[in-house]
PDB file of C-alpha atoms in Angstrom:
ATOM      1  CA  UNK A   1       0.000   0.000   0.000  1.00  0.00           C
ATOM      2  CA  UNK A   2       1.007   4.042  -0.980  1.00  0.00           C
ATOM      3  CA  UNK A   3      -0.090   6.653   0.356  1.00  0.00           C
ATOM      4  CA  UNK A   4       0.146  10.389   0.746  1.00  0.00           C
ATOM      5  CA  UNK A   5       0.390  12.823   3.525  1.00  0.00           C
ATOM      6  CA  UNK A   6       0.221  16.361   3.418  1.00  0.00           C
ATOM      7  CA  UNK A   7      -0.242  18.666   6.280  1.00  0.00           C
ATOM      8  CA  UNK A   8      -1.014  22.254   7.080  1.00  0.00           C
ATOM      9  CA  UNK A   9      -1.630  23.282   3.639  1.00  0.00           C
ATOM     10  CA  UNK A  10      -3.381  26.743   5.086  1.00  0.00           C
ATOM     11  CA  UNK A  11      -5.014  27.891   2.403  1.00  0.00           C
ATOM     12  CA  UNK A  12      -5.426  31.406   2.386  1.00  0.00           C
ATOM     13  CA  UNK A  13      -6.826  34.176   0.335  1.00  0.00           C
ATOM     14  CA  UNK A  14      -5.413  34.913  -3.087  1.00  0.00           C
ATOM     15  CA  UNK A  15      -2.584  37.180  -2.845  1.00  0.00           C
ATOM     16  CA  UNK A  16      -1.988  36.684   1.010  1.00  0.00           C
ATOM     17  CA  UNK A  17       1.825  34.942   2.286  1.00  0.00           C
ATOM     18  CA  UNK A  18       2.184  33.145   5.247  1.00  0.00           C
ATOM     19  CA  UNK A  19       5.902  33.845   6.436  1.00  0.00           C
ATOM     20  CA  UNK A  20       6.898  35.334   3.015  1.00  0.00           C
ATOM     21  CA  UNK A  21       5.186  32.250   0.992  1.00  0.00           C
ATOM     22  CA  UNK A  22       2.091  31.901  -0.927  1.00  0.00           C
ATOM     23  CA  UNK A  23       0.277  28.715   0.722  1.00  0.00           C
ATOM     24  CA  UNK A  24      -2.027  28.157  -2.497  1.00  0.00           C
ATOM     25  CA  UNK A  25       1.257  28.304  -4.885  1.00  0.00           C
ATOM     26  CA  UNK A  26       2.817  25.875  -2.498  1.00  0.00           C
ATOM     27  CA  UNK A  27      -0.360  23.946  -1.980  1.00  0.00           C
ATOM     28  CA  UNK A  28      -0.306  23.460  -6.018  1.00  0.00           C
ATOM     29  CA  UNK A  29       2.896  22.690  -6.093  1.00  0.00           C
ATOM     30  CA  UNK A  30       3.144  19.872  -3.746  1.00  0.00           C
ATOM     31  CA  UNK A  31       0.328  17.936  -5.176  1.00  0.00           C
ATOM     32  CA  UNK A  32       2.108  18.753  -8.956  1.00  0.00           C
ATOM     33  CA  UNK A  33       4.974  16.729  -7.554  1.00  0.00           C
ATOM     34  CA  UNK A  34       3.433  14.551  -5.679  1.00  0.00           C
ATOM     35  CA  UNK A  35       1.167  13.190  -8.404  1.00  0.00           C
ATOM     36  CA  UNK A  36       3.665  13.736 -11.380  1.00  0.00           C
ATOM     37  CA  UNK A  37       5.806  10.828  -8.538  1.00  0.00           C
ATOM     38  CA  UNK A  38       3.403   9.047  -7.173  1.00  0.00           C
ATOM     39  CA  UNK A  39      -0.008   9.104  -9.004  1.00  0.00           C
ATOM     40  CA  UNK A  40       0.093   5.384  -8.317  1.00  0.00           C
ATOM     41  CA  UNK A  41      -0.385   6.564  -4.630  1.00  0.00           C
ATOM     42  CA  UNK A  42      -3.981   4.571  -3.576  1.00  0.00           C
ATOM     43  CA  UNK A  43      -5.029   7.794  -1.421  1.00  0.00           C
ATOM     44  CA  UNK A  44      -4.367  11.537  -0.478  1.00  0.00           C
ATOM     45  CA  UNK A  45      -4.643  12.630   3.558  1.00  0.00           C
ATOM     46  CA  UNK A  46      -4.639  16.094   4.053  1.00  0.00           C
ATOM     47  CA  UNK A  47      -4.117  16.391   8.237  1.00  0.00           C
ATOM     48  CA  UNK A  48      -5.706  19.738   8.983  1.00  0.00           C
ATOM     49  CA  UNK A  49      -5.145  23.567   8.831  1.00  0.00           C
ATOM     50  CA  UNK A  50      -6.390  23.185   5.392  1.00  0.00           C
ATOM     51  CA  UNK A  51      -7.654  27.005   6.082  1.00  0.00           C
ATOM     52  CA  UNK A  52      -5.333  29.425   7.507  1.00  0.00           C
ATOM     53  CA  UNK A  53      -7.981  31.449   9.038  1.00  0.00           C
ATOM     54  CA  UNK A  54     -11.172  29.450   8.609  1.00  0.00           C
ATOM     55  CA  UNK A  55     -12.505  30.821   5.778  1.00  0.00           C
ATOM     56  CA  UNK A  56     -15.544  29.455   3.532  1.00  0.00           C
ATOM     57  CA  UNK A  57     -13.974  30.169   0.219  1.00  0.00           C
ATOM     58  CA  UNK A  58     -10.893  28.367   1.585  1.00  0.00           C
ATOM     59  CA  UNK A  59     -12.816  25.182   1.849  1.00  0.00           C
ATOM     60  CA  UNK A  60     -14.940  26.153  -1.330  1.00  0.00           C
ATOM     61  CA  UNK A  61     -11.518  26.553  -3.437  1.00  0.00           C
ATOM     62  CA  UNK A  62     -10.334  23.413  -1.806  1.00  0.00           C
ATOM     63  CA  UNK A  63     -13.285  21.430  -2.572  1.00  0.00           C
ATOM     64  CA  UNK A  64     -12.461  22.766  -6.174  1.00  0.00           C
ATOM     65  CA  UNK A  65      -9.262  21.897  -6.463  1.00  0.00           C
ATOM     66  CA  UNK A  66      -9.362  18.407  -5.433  1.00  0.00           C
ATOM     67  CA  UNK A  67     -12.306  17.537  -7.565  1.00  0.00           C
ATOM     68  CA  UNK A  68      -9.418  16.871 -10.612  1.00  0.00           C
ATOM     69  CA  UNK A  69      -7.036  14.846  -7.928  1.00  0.00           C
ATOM     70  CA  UNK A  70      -7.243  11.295  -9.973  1.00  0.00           C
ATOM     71  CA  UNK A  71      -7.561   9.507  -6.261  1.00  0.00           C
ATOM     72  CA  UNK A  72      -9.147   9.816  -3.157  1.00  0.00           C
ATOM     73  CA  UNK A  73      -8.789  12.480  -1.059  1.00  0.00           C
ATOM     74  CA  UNK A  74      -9.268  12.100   2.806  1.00  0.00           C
ATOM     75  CA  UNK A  75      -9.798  15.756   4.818  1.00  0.00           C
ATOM     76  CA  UNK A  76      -8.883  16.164   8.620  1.00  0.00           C
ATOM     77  CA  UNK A  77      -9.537  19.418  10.109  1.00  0.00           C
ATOM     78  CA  UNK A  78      -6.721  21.345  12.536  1.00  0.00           C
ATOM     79  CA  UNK A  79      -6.522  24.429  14.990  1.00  0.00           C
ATOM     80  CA  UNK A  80      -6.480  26.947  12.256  1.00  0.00           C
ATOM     81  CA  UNK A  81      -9.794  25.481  10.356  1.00  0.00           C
ATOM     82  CA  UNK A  82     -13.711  25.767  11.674  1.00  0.00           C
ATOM     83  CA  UNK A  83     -15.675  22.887  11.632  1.00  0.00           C
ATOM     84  CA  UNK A  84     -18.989  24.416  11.197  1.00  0.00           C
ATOM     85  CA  UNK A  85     -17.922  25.927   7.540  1.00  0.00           C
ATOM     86  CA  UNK A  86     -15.901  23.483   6.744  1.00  0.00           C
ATOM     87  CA  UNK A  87     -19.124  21.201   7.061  1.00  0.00           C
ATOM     88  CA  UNK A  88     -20.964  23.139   5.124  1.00  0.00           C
ATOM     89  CA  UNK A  89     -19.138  22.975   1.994  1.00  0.00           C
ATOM     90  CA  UNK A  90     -18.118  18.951   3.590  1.00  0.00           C
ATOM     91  CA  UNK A  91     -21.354  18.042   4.589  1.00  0.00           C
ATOM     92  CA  UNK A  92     -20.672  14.140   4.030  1.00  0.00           C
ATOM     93  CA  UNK A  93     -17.100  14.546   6.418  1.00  0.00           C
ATOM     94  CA  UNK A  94     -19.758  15.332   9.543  1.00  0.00           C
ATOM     95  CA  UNK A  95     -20.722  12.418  11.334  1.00  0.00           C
ATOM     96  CA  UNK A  96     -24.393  11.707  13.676  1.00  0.00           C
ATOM     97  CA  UNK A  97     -21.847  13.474  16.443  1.00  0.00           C
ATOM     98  CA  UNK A  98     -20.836  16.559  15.047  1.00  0.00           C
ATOM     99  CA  UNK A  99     -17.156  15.470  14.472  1.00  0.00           C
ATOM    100  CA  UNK A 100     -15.398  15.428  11.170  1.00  0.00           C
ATOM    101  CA  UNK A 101     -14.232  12.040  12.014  1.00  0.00           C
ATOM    102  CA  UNK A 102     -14.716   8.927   9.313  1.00  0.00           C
ATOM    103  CA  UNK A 103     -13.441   5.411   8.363  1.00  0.00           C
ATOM    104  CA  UNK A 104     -11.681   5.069   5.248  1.00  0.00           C
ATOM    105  CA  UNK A 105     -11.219   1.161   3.916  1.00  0.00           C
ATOM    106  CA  UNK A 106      -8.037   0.469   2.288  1.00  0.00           C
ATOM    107  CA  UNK A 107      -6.248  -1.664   0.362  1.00  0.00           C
ATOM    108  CA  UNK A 108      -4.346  -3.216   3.300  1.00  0.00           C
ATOM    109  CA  UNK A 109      -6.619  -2.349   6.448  1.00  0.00           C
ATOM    110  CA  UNK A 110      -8.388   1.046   7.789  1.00  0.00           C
ATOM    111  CA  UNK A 111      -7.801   4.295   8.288  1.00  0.00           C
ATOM    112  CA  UNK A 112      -9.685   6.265  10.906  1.00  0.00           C
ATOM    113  CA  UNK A 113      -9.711  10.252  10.821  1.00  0.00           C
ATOM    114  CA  UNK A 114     -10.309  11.879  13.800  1.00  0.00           C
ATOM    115  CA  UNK A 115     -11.242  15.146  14.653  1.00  0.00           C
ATOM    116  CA  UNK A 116      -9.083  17.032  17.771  1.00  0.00           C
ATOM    117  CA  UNK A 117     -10.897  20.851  16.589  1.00  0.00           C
ATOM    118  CA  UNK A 118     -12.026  22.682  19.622  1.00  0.00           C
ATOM    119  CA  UNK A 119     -13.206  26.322  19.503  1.00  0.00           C
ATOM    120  CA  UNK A 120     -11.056  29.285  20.761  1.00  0.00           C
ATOM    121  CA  UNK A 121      -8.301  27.385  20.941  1.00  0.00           C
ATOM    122  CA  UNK A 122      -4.810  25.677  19.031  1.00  0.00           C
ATOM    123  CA  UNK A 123      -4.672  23.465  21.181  1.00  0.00           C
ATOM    124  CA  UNK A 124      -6.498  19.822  20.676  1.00  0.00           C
ATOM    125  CA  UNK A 125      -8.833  18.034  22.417  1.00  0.00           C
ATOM    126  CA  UNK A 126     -10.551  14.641  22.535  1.00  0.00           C
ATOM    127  CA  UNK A 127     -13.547  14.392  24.387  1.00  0.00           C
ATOM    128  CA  UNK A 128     -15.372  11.496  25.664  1.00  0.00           C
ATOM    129  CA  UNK A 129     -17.629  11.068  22.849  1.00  0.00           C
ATOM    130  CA  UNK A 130     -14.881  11.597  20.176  1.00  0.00           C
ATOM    131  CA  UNK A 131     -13.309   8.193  22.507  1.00  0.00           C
ATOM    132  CA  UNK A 132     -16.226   6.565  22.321  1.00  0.00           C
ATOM    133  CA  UNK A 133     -16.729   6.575  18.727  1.00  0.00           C
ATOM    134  CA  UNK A 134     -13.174   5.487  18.398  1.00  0.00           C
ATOM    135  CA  UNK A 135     -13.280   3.062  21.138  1.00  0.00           C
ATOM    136  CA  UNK A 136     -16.483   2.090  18.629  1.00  0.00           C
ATOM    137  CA  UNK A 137     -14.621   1.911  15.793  1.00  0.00           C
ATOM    138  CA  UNK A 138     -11.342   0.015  16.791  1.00  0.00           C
ATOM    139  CA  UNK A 139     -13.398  -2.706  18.616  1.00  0.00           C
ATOM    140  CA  UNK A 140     -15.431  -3.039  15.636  1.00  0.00           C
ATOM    141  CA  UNK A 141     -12.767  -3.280  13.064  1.00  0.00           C
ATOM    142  CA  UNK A 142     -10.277  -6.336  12.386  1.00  0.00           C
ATOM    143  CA  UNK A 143      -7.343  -4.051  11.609  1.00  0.00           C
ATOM    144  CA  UNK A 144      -4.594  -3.024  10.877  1.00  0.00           C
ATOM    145  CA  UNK A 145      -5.967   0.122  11.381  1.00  0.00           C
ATOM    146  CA  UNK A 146      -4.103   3.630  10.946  1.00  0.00           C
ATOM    147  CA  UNK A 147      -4.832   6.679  12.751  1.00  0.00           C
ATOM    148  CA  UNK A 148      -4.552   9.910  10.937  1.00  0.00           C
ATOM    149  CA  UNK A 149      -5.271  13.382  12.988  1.00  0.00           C
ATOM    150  CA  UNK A 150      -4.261  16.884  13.077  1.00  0.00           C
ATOM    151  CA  UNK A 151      -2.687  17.209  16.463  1.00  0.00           C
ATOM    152  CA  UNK A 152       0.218  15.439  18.462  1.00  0.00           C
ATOM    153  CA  UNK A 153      -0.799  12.926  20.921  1.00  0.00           C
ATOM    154  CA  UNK A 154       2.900  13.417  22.705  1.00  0.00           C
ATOM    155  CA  UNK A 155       5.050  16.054  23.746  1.00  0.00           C
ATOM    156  CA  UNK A 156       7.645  17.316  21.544  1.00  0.00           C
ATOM    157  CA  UNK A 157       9.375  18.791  24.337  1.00  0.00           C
ATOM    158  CA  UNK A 158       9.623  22.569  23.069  1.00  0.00           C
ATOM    159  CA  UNK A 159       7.396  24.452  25.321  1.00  0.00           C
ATOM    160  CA  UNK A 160       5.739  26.581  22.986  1.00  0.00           C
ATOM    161  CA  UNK A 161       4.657  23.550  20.914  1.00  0.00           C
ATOM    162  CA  UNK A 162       3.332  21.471  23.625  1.00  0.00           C
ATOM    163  CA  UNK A 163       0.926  24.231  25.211  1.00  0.00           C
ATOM    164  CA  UNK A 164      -0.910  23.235  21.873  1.00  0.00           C
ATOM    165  CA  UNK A 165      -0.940  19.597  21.687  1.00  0.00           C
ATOM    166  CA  UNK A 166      -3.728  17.468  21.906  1.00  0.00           C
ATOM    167  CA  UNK A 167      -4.831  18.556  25.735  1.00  0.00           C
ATOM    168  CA  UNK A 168      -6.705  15.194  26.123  1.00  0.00           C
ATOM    169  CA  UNK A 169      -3.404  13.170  25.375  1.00  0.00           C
ATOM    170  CA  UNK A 170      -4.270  11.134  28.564  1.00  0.00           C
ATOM    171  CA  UNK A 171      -7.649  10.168  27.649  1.00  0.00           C
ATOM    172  CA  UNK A 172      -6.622   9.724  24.014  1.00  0.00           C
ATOM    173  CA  UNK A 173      -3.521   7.327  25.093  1.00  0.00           C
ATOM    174  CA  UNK A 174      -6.486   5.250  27.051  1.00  0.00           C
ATOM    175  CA  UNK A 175      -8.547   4.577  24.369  1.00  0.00           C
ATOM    176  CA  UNK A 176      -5.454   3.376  21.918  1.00  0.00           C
ATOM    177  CA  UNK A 177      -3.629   1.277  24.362  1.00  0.00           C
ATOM    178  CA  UNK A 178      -6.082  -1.663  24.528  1.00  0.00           C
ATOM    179  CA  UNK A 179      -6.096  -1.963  20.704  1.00  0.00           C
ATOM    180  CA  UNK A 180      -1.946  -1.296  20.158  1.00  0.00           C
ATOM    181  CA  UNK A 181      -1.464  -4.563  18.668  1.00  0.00           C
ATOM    182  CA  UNK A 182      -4.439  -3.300  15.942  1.00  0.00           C
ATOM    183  CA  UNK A 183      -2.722   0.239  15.197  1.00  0.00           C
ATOM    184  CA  UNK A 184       0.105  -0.244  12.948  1.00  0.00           C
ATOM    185  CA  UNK A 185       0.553   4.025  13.249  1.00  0.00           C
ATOM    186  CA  UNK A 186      -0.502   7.395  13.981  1.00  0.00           C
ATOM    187  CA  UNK A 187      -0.004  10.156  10.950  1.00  0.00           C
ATOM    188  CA  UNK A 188      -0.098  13.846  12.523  1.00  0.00           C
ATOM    189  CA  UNK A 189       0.898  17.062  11.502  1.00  0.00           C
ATOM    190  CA  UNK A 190       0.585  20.210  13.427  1.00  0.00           C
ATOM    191  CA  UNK A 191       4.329  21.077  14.275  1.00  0.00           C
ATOM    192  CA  UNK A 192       5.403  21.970  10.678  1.00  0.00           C
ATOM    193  CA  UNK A 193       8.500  19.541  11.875  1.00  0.00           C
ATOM    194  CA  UNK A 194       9.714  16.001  11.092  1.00  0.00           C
ATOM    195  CA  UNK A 195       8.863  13.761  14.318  1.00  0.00           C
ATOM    196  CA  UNK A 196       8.681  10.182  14.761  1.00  0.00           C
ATOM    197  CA  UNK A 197       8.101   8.533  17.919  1.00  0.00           C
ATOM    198  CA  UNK A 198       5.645   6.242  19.679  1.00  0.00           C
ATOM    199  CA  UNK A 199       2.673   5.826  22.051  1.00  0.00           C
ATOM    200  CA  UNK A 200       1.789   2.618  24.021  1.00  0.00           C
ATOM    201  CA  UNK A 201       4.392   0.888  21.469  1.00  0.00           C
ATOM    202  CA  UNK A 202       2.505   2.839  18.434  1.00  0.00           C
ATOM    203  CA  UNK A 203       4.205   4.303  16.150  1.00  0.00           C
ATOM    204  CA  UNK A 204       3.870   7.867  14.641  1.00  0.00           C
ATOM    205  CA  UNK A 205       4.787  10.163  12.246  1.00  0.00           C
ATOM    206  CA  UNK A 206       4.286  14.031  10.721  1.00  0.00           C
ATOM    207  CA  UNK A 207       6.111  15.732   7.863  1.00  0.00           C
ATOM    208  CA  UNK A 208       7.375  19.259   7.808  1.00  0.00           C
ATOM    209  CA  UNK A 209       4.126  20.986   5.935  1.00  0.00           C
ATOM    210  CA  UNK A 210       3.859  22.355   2.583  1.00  0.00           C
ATOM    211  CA  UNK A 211       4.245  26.149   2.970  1.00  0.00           C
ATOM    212  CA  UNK A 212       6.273  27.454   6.556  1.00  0.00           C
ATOM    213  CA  UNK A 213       8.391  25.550   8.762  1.00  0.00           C
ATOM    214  CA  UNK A 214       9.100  24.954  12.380  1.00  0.00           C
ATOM    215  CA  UNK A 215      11.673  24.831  14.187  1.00  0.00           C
ATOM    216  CA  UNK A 216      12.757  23.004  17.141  1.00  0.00           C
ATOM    217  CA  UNK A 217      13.863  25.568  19.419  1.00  0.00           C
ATOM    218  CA  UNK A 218      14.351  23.951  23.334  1.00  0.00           C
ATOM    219  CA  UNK A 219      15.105  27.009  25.231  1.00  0.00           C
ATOM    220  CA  UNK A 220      11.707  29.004  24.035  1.00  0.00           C
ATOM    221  CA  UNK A 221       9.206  29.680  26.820  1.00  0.00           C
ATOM    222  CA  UNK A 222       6.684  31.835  25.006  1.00  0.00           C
ATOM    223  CA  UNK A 223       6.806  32.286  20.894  1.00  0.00           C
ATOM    224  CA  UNK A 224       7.471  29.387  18.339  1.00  0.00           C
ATOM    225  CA  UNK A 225       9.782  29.421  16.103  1.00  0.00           C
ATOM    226  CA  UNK A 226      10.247  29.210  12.340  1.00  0.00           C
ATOM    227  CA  UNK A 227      12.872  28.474  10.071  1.00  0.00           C
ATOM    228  CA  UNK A 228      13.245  28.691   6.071  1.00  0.00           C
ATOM    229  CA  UNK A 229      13.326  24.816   5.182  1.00  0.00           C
ATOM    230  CA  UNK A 230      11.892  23.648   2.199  1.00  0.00           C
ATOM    231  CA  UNK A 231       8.415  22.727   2.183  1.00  0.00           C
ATOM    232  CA  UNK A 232       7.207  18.998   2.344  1.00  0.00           C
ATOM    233  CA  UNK A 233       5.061  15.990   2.259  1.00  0.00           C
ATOM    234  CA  UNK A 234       5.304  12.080   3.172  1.00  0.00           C
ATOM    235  CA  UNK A 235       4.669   9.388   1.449  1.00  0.00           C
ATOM    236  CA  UNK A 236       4.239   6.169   2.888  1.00  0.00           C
ATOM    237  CA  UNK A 237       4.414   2.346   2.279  1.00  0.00           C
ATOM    238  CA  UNK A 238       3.187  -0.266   4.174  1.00  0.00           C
ATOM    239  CA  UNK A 239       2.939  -3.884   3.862  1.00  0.00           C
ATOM    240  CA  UNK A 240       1.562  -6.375   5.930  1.00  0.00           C
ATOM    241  CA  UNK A 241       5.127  -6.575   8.086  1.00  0.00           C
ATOM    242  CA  UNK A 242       6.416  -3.465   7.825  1.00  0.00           C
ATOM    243  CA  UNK A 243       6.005   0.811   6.988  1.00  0.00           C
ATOM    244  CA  UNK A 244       8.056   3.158   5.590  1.00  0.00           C
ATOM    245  CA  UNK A 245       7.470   6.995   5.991  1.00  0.00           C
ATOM    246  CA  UNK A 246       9.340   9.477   3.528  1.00  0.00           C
ATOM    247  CA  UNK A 247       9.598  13.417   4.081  1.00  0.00           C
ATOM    248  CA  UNK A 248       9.815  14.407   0.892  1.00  0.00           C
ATOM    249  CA  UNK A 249      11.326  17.787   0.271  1.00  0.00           C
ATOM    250  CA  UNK A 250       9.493  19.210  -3.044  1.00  0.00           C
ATOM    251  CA  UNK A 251      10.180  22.832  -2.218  1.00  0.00           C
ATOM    252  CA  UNK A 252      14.193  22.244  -2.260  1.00  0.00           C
ATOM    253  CA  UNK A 253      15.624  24.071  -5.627  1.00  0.00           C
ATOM    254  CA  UNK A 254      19.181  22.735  -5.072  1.00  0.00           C
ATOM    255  CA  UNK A 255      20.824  19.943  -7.697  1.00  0.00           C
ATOM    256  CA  UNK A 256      20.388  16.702  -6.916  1.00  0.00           C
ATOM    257  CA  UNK A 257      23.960  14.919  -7.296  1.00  0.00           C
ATOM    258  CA  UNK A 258      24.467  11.180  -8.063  1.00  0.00           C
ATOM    259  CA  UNK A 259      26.695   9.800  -6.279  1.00  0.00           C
ATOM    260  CA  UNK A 260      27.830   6.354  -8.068  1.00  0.00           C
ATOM    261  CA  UNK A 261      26.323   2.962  -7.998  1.00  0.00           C
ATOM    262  CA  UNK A 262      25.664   1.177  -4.137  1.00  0.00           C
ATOM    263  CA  UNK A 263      27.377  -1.695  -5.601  1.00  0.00           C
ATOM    264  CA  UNK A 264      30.539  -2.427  -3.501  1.00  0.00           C
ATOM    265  CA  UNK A 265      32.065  -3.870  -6.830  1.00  0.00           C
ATOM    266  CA  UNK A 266      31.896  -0.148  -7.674  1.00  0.00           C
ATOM    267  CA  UNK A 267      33.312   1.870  -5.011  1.00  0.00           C
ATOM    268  CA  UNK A 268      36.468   3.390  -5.784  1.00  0.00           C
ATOM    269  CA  UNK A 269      37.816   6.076  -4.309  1.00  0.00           C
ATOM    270  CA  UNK A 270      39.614   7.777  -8.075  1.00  0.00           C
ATOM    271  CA  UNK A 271      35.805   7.127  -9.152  1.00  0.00           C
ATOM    272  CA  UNK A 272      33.224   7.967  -6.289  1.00  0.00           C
ATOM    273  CA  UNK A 273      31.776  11.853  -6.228  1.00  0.00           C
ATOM    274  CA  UNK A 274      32.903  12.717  -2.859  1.00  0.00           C
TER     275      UNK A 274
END
């Protein structure tokens, strides 16, 4: 199985930058490259902020744009988005609850999108009755199953960062655990940085973004920080035994060098590119 992950898109209005870059020109971009590479990719999940501020035209343009995407497309909504008017141009991403949260059936198992929106707030949540539809869902379901959501279910350890994270890690760590031999990972974004790690032997994941970066900064007590990366998305493959997550880098403009042949036959050190 291959699939696609892109996070914090933040769409904005036309014209507007977001840290000196245009989100929608980046937004285009990544799914140029992405599909021009992987168009054999089985899905598309796009792990919140799709708006940067929420707006309805955001989610209108969206809707637009991924109407030509030649595979399915799986929406998440984050901190920056609002789930009422993102509902009303999504209407069939609202469940009997009132969460944007859905199953998706895959090739090799299912994925499960949750919602962690809550209003007035960048920080995450998951209630009881977000827990119990999961709790629902993972008892129901054979697996594997893989989690995809906006927010990060474990500290990152830069202060900033984790006065944001999903709040209700606790209760969201006690609904997973009993199934951890079902999950085969969490996908989150968020951070708009690289992380791997894992929860209750989980694994998870979440790329850089496609438009602004983070940065890890440890000593910060109050702002976050930002740094002028290159844009990104993952793409993942799983089999039955194993996954593979890739941060790929389609925003850098450097060369890309060969370096010679990994056959040890080969390596010579007149020949190599060093």
């Amino acid at each position: 199985m291959k699939i696609l992950q892109f996070t914090d898109i933040h769409l904005t209005r036309q014209g507007d930058t977001i840290g000196g870059r245009d989100p929608n020109a980046n937004f285009a971009k990544a799914l140029a490259h992405a599909l021009d590479l992987h168009g054999d990719a089985e899905a598309l999940f796009i792990t919140g902020d799709l708006s940067d501020w929420g707006d309805e035209d955001d989610y209108a343009r969206l809707k637009s744009i991924i109407a030509d995407i030649p595979m399915p497309v799986h929406l998440m909504i984050g901190n920056h988005d609002d789930r009422q008017l993102f509902t009303s141009v999504f209407p069939e991403l609202g469940n009997e609850d009132g969460f944007v949260q859905y199953a998706v059936q895959m090739s090799l198992g299912t994925a499960l999108c949750l919602d962690t929106w809550g209003p007035d707030t960048h920080a995450g949540h998951f209630c009881e009755d977000r827990a119990r539809w999961l709790t629902t869902q993972l008892e129901q379901i054979d697996g594997p199953v893989w989690l995809f959501m906006h927010h990060n279910p474990v500290p990152i350890h830069v202060a900033p960062m984790d006065k944001i994270m999903l709040l209700d890690a606790e209760r969201f760590g006690a609904t997973i655990a009993p199934f951890a031999q079902k999950i085969r990972h969490i996908f989150h974004g968020h951070c708009h940085m690289p992380l791997s790690g894992s929860l209750h032997g989980i694994p998870f994941s979440a790329p850089r973004g496609t438009n602004h970066a983070g940065w890890p900064d440890f000593s910060a007590t109050r702002l976050l920080a930002s740094a002028e990366l290159p844009e990104s998305y993952a793409v993942i493959f799983a089999t039955p035994n194993s996954v593979m997550t890739h941060m790929v880098e389609f925003g850098y403009a450097g060369e890309i060098k060969g370096e010679g042949t990994p056959d040890y036959a080969d390596w010579d050190r007149m020949t190599m590119v060093r």
